[in-house]
Short mmCIF file of C-alpha atoms in Angstrom, two decimals:
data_model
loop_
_atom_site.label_atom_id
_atom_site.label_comp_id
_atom_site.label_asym_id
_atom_site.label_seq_id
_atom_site.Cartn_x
_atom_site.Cartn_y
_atom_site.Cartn_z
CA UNK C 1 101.26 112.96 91.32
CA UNK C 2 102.09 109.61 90.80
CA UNK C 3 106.05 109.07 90.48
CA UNK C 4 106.17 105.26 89.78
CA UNK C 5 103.53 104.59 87.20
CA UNK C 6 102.90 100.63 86.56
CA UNK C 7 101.01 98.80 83.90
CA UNK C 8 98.96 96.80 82.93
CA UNK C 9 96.76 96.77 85.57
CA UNK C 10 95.73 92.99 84.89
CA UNK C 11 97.75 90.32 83.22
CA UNK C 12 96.16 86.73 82.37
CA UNK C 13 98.82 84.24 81.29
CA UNK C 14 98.60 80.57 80.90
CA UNK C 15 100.57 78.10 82.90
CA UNK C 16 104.68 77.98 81.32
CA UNK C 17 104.25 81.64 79.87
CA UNK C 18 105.88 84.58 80.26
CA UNK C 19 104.52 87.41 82.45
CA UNK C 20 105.66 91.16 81.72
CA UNK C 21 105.25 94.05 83.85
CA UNK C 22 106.37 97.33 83.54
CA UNK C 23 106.83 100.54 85.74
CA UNK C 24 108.60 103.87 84.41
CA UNK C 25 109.77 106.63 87.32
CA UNK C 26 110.15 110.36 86.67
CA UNK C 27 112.09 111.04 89.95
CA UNK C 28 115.78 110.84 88.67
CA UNK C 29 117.22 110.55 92.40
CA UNK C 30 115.73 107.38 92.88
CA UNK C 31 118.07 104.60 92.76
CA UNK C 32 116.56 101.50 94.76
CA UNK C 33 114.08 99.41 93.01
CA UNK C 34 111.99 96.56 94.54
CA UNK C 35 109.62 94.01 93.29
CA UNK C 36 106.83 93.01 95.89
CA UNK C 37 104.05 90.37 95.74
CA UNK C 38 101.22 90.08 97.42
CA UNK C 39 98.86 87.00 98.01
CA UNK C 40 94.69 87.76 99.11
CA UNK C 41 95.00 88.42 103.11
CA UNK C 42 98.84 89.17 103.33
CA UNK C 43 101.02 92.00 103.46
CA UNK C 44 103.50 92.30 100.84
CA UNK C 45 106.36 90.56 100.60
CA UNK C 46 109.75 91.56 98.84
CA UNK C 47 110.68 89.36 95.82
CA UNK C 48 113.36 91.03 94.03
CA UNK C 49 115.15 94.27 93.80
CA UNK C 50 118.01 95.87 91.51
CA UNK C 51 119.77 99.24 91.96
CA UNK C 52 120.92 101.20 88.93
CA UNK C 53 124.64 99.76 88.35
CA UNK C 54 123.49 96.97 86.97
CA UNK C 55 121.09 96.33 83.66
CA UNK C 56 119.67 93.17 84.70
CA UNK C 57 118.92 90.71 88.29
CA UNK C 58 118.25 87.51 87.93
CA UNK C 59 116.69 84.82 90.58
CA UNK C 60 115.62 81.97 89.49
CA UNK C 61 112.28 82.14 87.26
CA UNK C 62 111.99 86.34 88.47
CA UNK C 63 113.92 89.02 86.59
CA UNK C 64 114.20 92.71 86.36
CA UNK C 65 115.20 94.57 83.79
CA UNK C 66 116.36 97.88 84.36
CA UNK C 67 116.78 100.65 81.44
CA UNK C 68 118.28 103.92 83.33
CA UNK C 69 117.89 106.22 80.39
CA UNK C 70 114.27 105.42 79.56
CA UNK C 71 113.84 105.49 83.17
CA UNK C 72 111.95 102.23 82.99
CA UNK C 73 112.00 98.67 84.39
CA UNK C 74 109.91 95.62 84.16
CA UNK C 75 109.48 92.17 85.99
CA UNK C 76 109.51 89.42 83.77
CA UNK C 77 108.25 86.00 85.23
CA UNK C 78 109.45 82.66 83.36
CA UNK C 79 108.22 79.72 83.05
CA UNK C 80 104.46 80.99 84.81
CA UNK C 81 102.73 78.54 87.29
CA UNK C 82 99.38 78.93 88.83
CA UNK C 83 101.25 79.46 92.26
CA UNK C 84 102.70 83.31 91.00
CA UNK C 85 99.11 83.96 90.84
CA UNK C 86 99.21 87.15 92.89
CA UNK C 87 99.34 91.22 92.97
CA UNK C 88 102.68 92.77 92.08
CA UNK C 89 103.73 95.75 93.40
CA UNK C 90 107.40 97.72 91.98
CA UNK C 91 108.61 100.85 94.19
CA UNK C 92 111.39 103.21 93.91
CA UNK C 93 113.55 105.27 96.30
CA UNK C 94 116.46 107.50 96.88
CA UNK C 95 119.17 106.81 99.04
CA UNK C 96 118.92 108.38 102.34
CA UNK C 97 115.96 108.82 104.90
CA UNK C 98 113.00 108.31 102.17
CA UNK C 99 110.31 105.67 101.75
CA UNK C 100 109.41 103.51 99.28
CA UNK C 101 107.00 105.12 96.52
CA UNK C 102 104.62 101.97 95.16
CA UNK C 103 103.44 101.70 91.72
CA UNK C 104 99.21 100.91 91.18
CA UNK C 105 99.76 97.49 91.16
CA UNK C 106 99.16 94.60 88.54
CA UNK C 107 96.97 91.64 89.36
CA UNK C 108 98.46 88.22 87.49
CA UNK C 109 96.45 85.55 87.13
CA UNK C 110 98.41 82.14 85.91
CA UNK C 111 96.01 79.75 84.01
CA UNK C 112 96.46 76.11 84.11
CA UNK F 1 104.14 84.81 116.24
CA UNK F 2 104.07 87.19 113.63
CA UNK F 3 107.06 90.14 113.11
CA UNK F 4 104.81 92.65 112.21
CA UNK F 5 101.47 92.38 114.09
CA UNK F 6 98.73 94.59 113.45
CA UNK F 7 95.46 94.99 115.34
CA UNK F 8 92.74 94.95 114.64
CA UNK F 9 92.41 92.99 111.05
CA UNK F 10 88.99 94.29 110.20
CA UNK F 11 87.18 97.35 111.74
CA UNK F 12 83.88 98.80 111.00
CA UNK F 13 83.00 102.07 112.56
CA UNK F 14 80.96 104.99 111.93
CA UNK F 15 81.47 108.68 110.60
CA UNK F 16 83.21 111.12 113.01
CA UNK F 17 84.47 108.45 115.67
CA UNK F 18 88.28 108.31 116.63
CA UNK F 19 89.94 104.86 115.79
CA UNK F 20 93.49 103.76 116.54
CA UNK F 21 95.48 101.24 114.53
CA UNK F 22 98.12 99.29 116.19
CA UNK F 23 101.34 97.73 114.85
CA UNK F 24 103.91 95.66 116.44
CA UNK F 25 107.12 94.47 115.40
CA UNK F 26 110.06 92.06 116.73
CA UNK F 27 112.32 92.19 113.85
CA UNK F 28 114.11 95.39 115.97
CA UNK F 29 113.54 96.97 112.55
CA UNK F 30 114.49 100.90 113.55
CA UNK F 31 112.33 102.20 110.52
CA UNK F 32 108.18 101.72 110.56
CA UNK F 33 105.77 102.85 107.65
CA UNK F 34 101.77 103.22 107.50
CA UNK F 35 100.53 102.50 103.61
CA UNK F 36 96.92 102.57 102.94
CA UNK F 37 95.99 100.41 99.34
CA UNK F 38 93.33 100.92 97.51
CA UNK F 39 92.18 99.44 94.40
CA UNK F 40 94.04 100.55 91.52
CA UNK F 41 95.98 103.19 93.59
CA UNK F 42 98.75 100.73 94.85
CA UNK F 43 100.36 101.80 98.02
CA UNK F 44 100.07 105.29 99.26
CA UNK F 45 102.45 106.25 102.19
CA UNK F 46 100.78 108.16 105.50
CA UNK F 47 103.42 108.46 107.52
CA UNK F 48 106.88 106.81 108.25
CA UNK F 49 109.24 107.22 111.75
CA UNK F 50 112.37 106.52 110.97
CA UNK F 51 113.18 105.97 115.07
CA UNK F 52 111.33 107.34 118.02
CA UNK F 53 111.64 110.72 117.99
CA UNK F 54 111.67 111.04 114.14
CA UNK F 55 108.54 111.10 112.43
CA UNK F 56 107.66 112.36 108.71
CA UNK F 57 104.33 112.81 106.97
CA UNK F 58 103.66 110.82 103.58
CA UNK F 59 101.80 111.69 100.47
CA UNK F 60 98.57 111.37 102.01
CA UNK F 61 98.60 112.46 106.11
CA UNK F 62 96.04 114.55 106.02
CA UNK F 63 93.13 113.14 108.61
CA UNK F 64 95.62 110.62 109.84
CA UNK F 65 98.13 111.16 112.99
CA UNK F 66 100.61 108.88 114.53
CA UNK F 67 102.87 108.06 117.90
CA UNK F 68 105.68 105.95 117.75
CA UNK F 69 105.23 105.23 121.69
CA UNK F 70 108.80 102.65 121.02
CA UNK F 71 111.00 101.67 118.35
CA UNK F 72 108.75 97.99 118.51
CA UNK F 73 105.57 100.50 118.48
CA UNK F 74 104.13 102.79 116.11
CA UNK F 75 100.21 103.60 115.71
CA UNK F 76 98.33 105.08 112.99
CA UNK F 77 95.03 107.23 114.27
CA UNK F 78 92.39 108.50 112.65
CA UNK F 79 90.99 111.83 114.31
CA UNK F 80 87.53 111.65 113.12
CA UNK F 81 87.14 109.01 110.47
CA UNK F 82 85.22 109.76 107.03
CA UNK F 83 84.30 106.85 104.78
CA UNK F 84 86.58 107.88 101.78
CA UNK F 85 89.03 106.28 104.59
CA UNK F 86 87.89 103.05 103.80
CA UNK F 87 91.13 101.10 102.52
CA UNK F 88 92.89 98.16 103.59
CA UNK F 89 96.18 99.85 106.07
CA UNK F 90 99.55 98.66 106.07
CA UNK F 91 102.05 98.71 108.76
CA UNK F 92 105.58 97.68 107.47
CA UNK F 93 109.23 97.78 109.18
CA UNK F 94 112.91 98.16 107.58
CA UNK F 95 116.31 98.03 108.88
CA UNK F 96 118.52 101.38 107.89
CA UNK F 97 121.65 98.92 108.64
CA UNK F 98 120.40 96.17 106.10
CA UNK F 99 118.71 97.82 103.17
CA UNK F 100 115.31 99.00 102.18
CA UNK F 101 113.52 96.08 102.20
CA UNK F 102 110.47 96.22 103.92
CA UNK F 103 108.36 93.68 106.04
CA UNK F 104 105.15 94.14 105.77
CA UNK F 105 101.98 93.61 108.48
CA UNK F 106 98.76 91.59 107.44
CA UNK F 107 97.00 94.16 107.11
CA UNK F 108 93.98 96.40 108.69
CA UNK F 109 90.58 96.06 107.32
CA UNK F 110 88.87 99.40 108.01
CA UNK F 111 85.48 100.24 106.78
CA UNK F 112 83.97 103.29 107.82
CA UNK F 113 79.83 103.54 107.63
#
């Protein structure tokens, strides 16, 4: 059962656009929720996160958006350069001794 | 040097045979998490310790088993490996004092044949 679900899988953009992804959670406990990218040959790394208080994070060309009663929230990349060019990951967890649940991942490709 | 090390990056090795996967930290991280990825599938968690003498089973532990041997320590083992076990295997480290955000590892390359 997958409890983060993530889409699209693939996203081609062109250089200075605007990249959208999107992940919806059923688990209502959750209430931690990461953004991670991944480059070919590396581990993850973390790039942004937002907990539920708050509607919207913002750093620098990265932002979430968070809608608790949908139970949705999306990474929205401005201003898209060849160098985002990468896998992106959102997870979800509830406070307290759980890990991180991943969504399937969507693979951005930034044209130039 | 790396904080999360994992060895070995890329393993080949046949039906039925035992293989261990090490990972290695020096963040002092108390938390440590195996993740396999597959295509499409994201990250699936195997197993997470959340210190030495506490370890829980993920989503998907079945034909996996693990030792945290010290906090800076925890390996992933496969008992007798099958090739739908094939996957690229994370190792990744937290700190319960500083949030949830996770380091990961480079990565294990495992292929099983």
């Amino acid at each position: 059962q997958q409890q983060v679900k993530q889409s699209p899988q693939s996203l081609i953009v062109q250089k200075g656009g605007i990249s959208i992804i999107n992940c919806a959670y059923e688990n209502t406990a959750f209430d931690y929720f990461p953004w991670y990218q991944q480059f070919p040959g590396k581990g993850p790394a973390l790039l942004i996160a937002i907990r539920p208080d708050v509607s919207e994070k913002k750093e620098g060309r990265f932002t979430i958006s968070f809608n608790k009663s949908a139970k949705q929230f999306s990474l929205h990349i401005m201003d898209s350069q060849p160098g985002d060019s990468a896998t992106y990951f959102c997870a979800a967890s509830p406070t307290g001794r759980r890990a991180l649940t991943f969504g399937s991942g969507t693979r951005l490709q930034v044209q130039p | 040097d790396a904080d999360v090390t994992q060895t070995p990056r890329n393993r080949i090795t046949k039906t039925g045979k035992r293989i261990m996967l090490e990972c290695s930290q020096t963040k002092g991280h108390d938390r440590m998490y195996w993740y396999r990825q597959d295509p499409g599938l994201g990250l699936q968690l195997i197993y997470y310790s959340f210190d030495v003498k506490d370890i829980n089973k993920g989503e998907i532990s079945d034909g996996y088993s693990v030792s945290r041997q010290a906090q800076a320590k925890f390996s992933l083992s496969l008992e007798s490996a099958i090739p739908n076990q094939t996957a690229l295997y994370f190792c990744a480290t937290s700190d319960s004092t500083r949030g949830y955000g996770y380091t990961f590892g480079s990565g294990t390359r495992l292929t099983v044949v």
